[in-house]
GROMACS .gro file of C-alpha atoms in nm:
model
  200
    1LEU     CA    1  23.200  -6.101  -8.774
    2GLU     CA    2  23.449  -6.323  -8.590
    3GLU     CA    3  23.168  -6.467  -8.380
    4ALA     CA    4  22.962  -6.540  -8.693
    5ALA     CA    5  23.260  -6.709  -8.858
    6PHE     CA    6  23.314  -6.920  -8.545
    7GLN     CA    7  22.947  -7.024  -8.542
    8LEU     CA    8  22.967  -7.124  -8.910
    9GLN     CA    9  23.276  -7.333  -8.840
   10GLN     CA   10  23.094  -7.510  -8.555
   11ILE     CA   11  22.789  -7.582  -8.772
   12PHE     CA   12  23.011  -7.710  -9.055
   13ARG     CA   13  23.205  -7.931  -8.813
   14ILE     CA   14  22.884  -8.078  -8.671
   15ASP     CA   15  22.730  -8.129  -9.016
   16ILE     CA   16  23.042  -8.311  -9.140
   17SER     CA   17  23.033  -8.534  -8.831
   18ILE     CA   18  22.666  -8.617  -8.884
   19ALA     CA   19  22.727  -8.692  -9.252
   20LEU     CA   20  23.026  -8.916  -9.174
   21ASN     CA   21  22.827  -9.104  -8.910
   22ILE     CA   22  22.535  -9.158  -9.151
   23LEU     CA   23  22.778  -9.277  -9.417
   24GLY     CA   24  22.924  -9.516  -9.161
   25VAL     CA   25  22.581  -9.656  -9.073
   26GLU     CA   26  22.496  -9.708  -9.441
   27SER     CA   27  22.834  -9.872  -9.505
   28MET     CA   28  22.780 -10.108  -9.210
   29ARG     CA   29  22.434 -10.204  -9.341
   30ALA     CA   30  22.591 -10.278  -9.681
   31GLY     CA   31  22.848 -10.504  -9.515
   32HIS     CA   32  23.144 -10.270  -9.566
   33CYS     CA   33  23.257 -10.283  -9.205
   34ARG     CA   34  23.607 -10.142  -9.255
   35ALA     CA   35  23.476  -9.836  -9.444
   36ALA     CA   36  23.207  -9.790  -9.178
   37PHE     CA   37  23.465  -9.799  -8.900
   38THR     CA   38  23.676  -9.536  -9.078
   39CYS     CA   39  23.375  -9.304  -9.114
   40PHE     CA   40  23.278  -9.350  -8.751
   41GLN     CA   41  23.633  -9.282  -8.638
   42LEU     CA   42  23.660  -8.960  -8.840
   43ALA     CA   43  23.333  -8.832  -8.692
   44ALA     CA   44  23.432  -8.945  -8.342
   45GLU     CA   45  23.758  -8.746  -8.365
   46ARG     CA   46  23.541  -8.438  -8.419
   47GLY     CA   47  23.367  -8.506  -8.087
   48TYR     CA   48  23.037  -8.644  -8.223
   49SER     CA   49  22.897  -8.867  -7.947
   50LYS     CA   50  22.689  -9.092  -8.176
   51ALA     CA   51  23.002  -9.173  -8.376
   52GLN     CA   52  23.202  -9.230  -8.057
   53PHE     CA   53  22.937  -9.480  -7.952
   54ASN     CA   54  22.954  -9.651  -8.293
   55VAL     CA   55  23.335  -9.676  -8.274
   56GLY     CA   56  23.289  -9.836  -7.931
   57LEU     CA   57  23.049 -10.090  -8.082
   58CYS     CA   58  23.298 -10.169  -8.358
   59TYR     CA   59  23.574 -10.231  -8.107
   60GLU     CA   60  23.349 -10.432  -7.875
   61HIS     CA   61  23.228 -10.665  -8.150
   62GLY     CA   62  23.533 -10.660  -8.379
   63ARG     CA   63  23.348 -10.511  -8.676
   64GLY     CA   64  23.574 -10.328  -8.920
   65THR     CA   65  23.863 -10.348  -8.674
   66ALA     CA   66  24.018 -10.592  -8.429
   67ARG     CA   67  23.816 -10.659  -8.115
   68ASP     CA   68  23.953 -10.447  -7.829
   69LEU     CA   69  23.743 -10.407  -7.514
   70HIS     CA   70  23.980 -10.147  -7.367
   71LYS     CA   71  23.938  -9.919  -7.671
   72ALA     CA   72  23.564  -9.988  -7.675
   73GLY     CA   73  23.550  -9.867  -7.316
   74LEU     CA   74  23.742  -9.549  -7.401
   75TYR     CA   75  23.500  -9.457  -7.680
   76TYR     CA   76  23.193  -9.549  -7.476
   77CYS     CA   77  23.331  -9.332  -7.195
   78GLN     CA   78  23.369  -9.035  -7.432
   79ALA     CA   79  23.013  -9.073  -7.561
   80ALA     CA   80  22.876  -9.133  -7.210
   81SER     CA   81  23.034  -8.809  -7.089
   82SER     CA   82  22.829  -8.633  -7.360
   83GLN     CA   83  22.513  -8.790  -7.209
   84HIS     CA   84  22.467  -9.057  -7.479
   85PRO     CA   85  22.231  -9.297  -7.293
   86MET     CA   86  22.317  -9.619  -7.479
   87ALA     CA   87  22.688  -9.545  -7.437
   88GLN     CA   88  22.628  -9.500  -7.064
   89TYR     CA   89  22.468  -9.845  -7.056
   90ARG     CA   90  22.742 -10.014  -7.260
   91TYR     CA   91  23.023  -9.844  -7.067
   92ALA     CA   92  22.865  -9.946  -6.736
   93ARG     CA   93  22.849 -10.310  -6.847
   94LEU     CA   94  23.214 -10.303  -6.956
   95LEU     CA   95  23.313 -10.146  -6.625
   96LEU     CA   96  23.138 -10.421  -6.431
   97GLN     CA   97  23.279 -10.704  -6.642
   98HIS     CA   98  23.627 -10.585  -6.742
   99GLY     CA   99  23.697 -10.252  -6.574
  100PRO     CA  100  24.002 -10.159  -6.370
  101GLY     CA  101  23.994 -10.091  -5.996
  102SER     CA  102  23.814 -10.253  -5.707
  103PRO     CA  103  23.475 -10.421  -5.759
  104ARG     CA  104  23.311 -10.168  -5.524
  105ASP     CA  105  23.448  -9.864  -5.715
  106ARG     CA  106  23.353 -10.015  -6.051
  107GLN     CA  107  23.003 -10.096  -5.928
  108HIS     CA  108  22.953  -9.746  -5.785
  109LYS     CA  109  23.050  -9.578  -6.114
  110ALA     CA  110  22.856  -9.832  -6.323
  111VAL     CA  111  22.537  -9.790  -6.118
  112ALA     CA  112  22.550  -9.412  -6.162
  113LEU     CA  113  22.579  -9.457  -6.540
  114LEU     CA  114  22.305  -9.721  -6.549
  115GLU     CA  115  22.070  -9.494  -6.353
  116GLN     CA  116  22.128  -9.212  -6.603
  117ALA     CA  117  22.063  -9.447  -6.895
  118ALA     CA  118  21.756  -9.597  -6.723
  119GLY     CA  119  21.623  -9.247  -6.658
  120ALA     CA  120  21.662  -9.174  -7.030
  121GLY     CA  121  21.437  -9.473  -7.106
  122ILE     CA  122  21.697  -9.734  -7.210
  123THR     CA  123  21.512 -10.061  -7.140
  124GLU     CA  124  21.834 -10.264  -7.130
  125ALA     CA  125  21.970 -10.037  -6.856
  126GLN     CA  126  21.647 -10.063  -6.657
  127ALA     CA  127  21.655 -10.443  -6.676
  128TYR     CA  128  22.026 -10.468  -6.593
  129LEU     CA  129  21.992 -10.226  -6.303
  130GLY     CA  130  21.690 -10.413  -6.169
  131VAL     CA  131  21.880 -10.742  -6.159
  132LEU     CA  132  22.190 -10.569  -6.020
  133TYR     CA  133  21.993 -10.421  -5.731
  134MET     CA  134  21.833 -10.758  -5.663
  135ARG     CA  135  22.158 -10.956  -5.665
  136GLY     CA  136  22.432 -10.694  -5.612
  137LEU     CA  137  22.686 -10.654  -5.334
  138GLN     CA  138  22.417 -10.485  -5.121
  139PRO     CA  139  22.074 -10.594  -5.247
  140GLN     CA  140  21.807 -10.322  -5.255
  141GLU     CA  141  21.497 -10.517  -5.353
  142LYS     CA  142  21.249 -10.227  -5.375
  143ARG     CA  143  21.481 -10.031  -5.607
  144GLY     CA  144  21.544 -10.344  -5.810
  145LEU     CA  145  21.172 -10.406  -5.850
  146LYS     CA  146  21.117 -10.044  -5.958
  147TYR     CA  147  21.363 -10.081  -6.247
  148LEU     CA  148  21.239 -10.427  -6.341
  149LEU     CA  149  20.884 -10.288  -6.365
  150GLN     CA  150  21.006 -10.003  -6.588
  151ALA     CA  151  21.175 -10.250  -6.822
  152ALA     CA  152  20.874 -10.485  -6.815
  153ASN     CA  153  20.641 -10.197  -6.901
  154SER     CA  154  20.869 -10.119  -7.196
  155GLY     CA  155  20.805 -10.470  -7.327
  156ASP     CA  156  21.100 -10.667  -7.186
  157ALA     CA  157  20.969 -11.022  -7.130
  158GLN     CA  158  21.267 -11.129  -6.916
  159SER     CA  159  21.209 -10.837  -6.678
  160ARG     CA  160  20.838 -10.925  -6.664
  161TYR     CA  161  20.945 -11.277  -6.558
  162HIS     CA  162  21.171 -11.132  -6.283
  163VAL     CA  163  20.881 -10.917  -6.160
  164GLY     CA  164  20.680 -11.239  -6.129
  165VAL     CA  165  20.960 -11.393  -5.922
  166CYS     CA  166  20.954 -11.086  -5.695
  167TYR     CA  167  20.581 -11.124  -5.633
  168GLU     CA  168  20.609 -11.500  -5.586
  169GLN     CA  169  20.892 -11.473  -5.332
  170GLY     CA  170  20.803 -11.139  -5.173
  171LEU     CA  171  21.118 -10.959  -5.289
  172GLY     CA  172  21.074 -10.582  -5.257
  173VAL     CA  173  20.697 -10.626  -5.242
  174GLN     CA  174  20.441 -10.818  -5.035
  175GLN     CA  175  20.410 -11.177  -5.157
  176ASN     CA  176  20.115 -11.212  -5.396
  177LEU     CA  177  20.083 -11.535  -5.595
  178ALA     CA  178  19.797 -11.407  -5.810
  179GLU     CA  179  20.008 -11.110  -5.917
  180ALA     CA  180  20.305 -11.341  -5.977
  181LEU     CA  181  20.089 -11.557  -6.206
  182ARG     CA  182  19.972 -11.251  -6.398
  183HIS     CA  183  20.332 -11.145  -6.467
  184TYR     CA  184  20.439 -11.499  -6.556
  185ARG     CA  185  20.150 -11.527  -6.803
  186GLN     CA  186  20.240 -11.197  -6.969
  187SER     CA  187  20.606 -11.298  -6.991
  188ALA     CA  188  20.520 -11.643  -7.128
  189ALA     CA  189  20.287 -11.488  -7.387
  190ALA     CA  190  20.582 -11.275  -7.503
  191GLY     CA  191  20.786 -11.594  -7.556
  192ASN     CA  192  20.979 -11.629  -7.231
  193GLY     CA  193  21.057 -11.998  -7.168
  194GLN     CA  194  21.145 -11.953  -6.800
  195ALA     CA  195  20.802 -11.801  -6.738
  196ARG     CA  196  20.633 -12.096  -6.912
  197GLN     CA  197  20.825 -12.338  -6.688
  198ARG     CA  198  20.741 -12.137  -6.377
  199LEU     CA  199  20.370 -12.143  -6.468
  200GLN     CA  200  20.377 -12.523  -6.481
   0.00000   0.00000   0.00000
């Protein structure tokens, strides 16, 4: 009986968190940012990772509360530790741009988070990781190209452009101008201005 009561409490707690988060999303869509932030915060306090992510967004962009990148990072970190892929991506970016500690430590932790998010199919993480591997402290061109291709195949025109650059310059792959042109054309067709310039 005690176990059943505990299970019911857990279900009720989760359902309340989901309801608060949905209410927050609807409030944000209606332009009631402060009410949305309050709903997200209440659900986040109950450990709901989607709400923790939404509180992080509010703090990062100053919606419904004052902009505070430190607090955004704390909430993204909480959601990321619950395997929320978009929170892993956002937290990694904050770590790289504003995080404490040495650049090497921040990059190591951020790359691990980005790889988790990229593995979960987050196109933004794939693209960011691809560029990071191409231009990072210790470039790894083949790994960078792998992630850029993943993002490009998910429809990211900027990543498709970067793949073209890789083929044109032989970065992580054998130089192939015909393949570079193919990627530039696809990127340009998707509206990428850099690809159009490169084609000319």
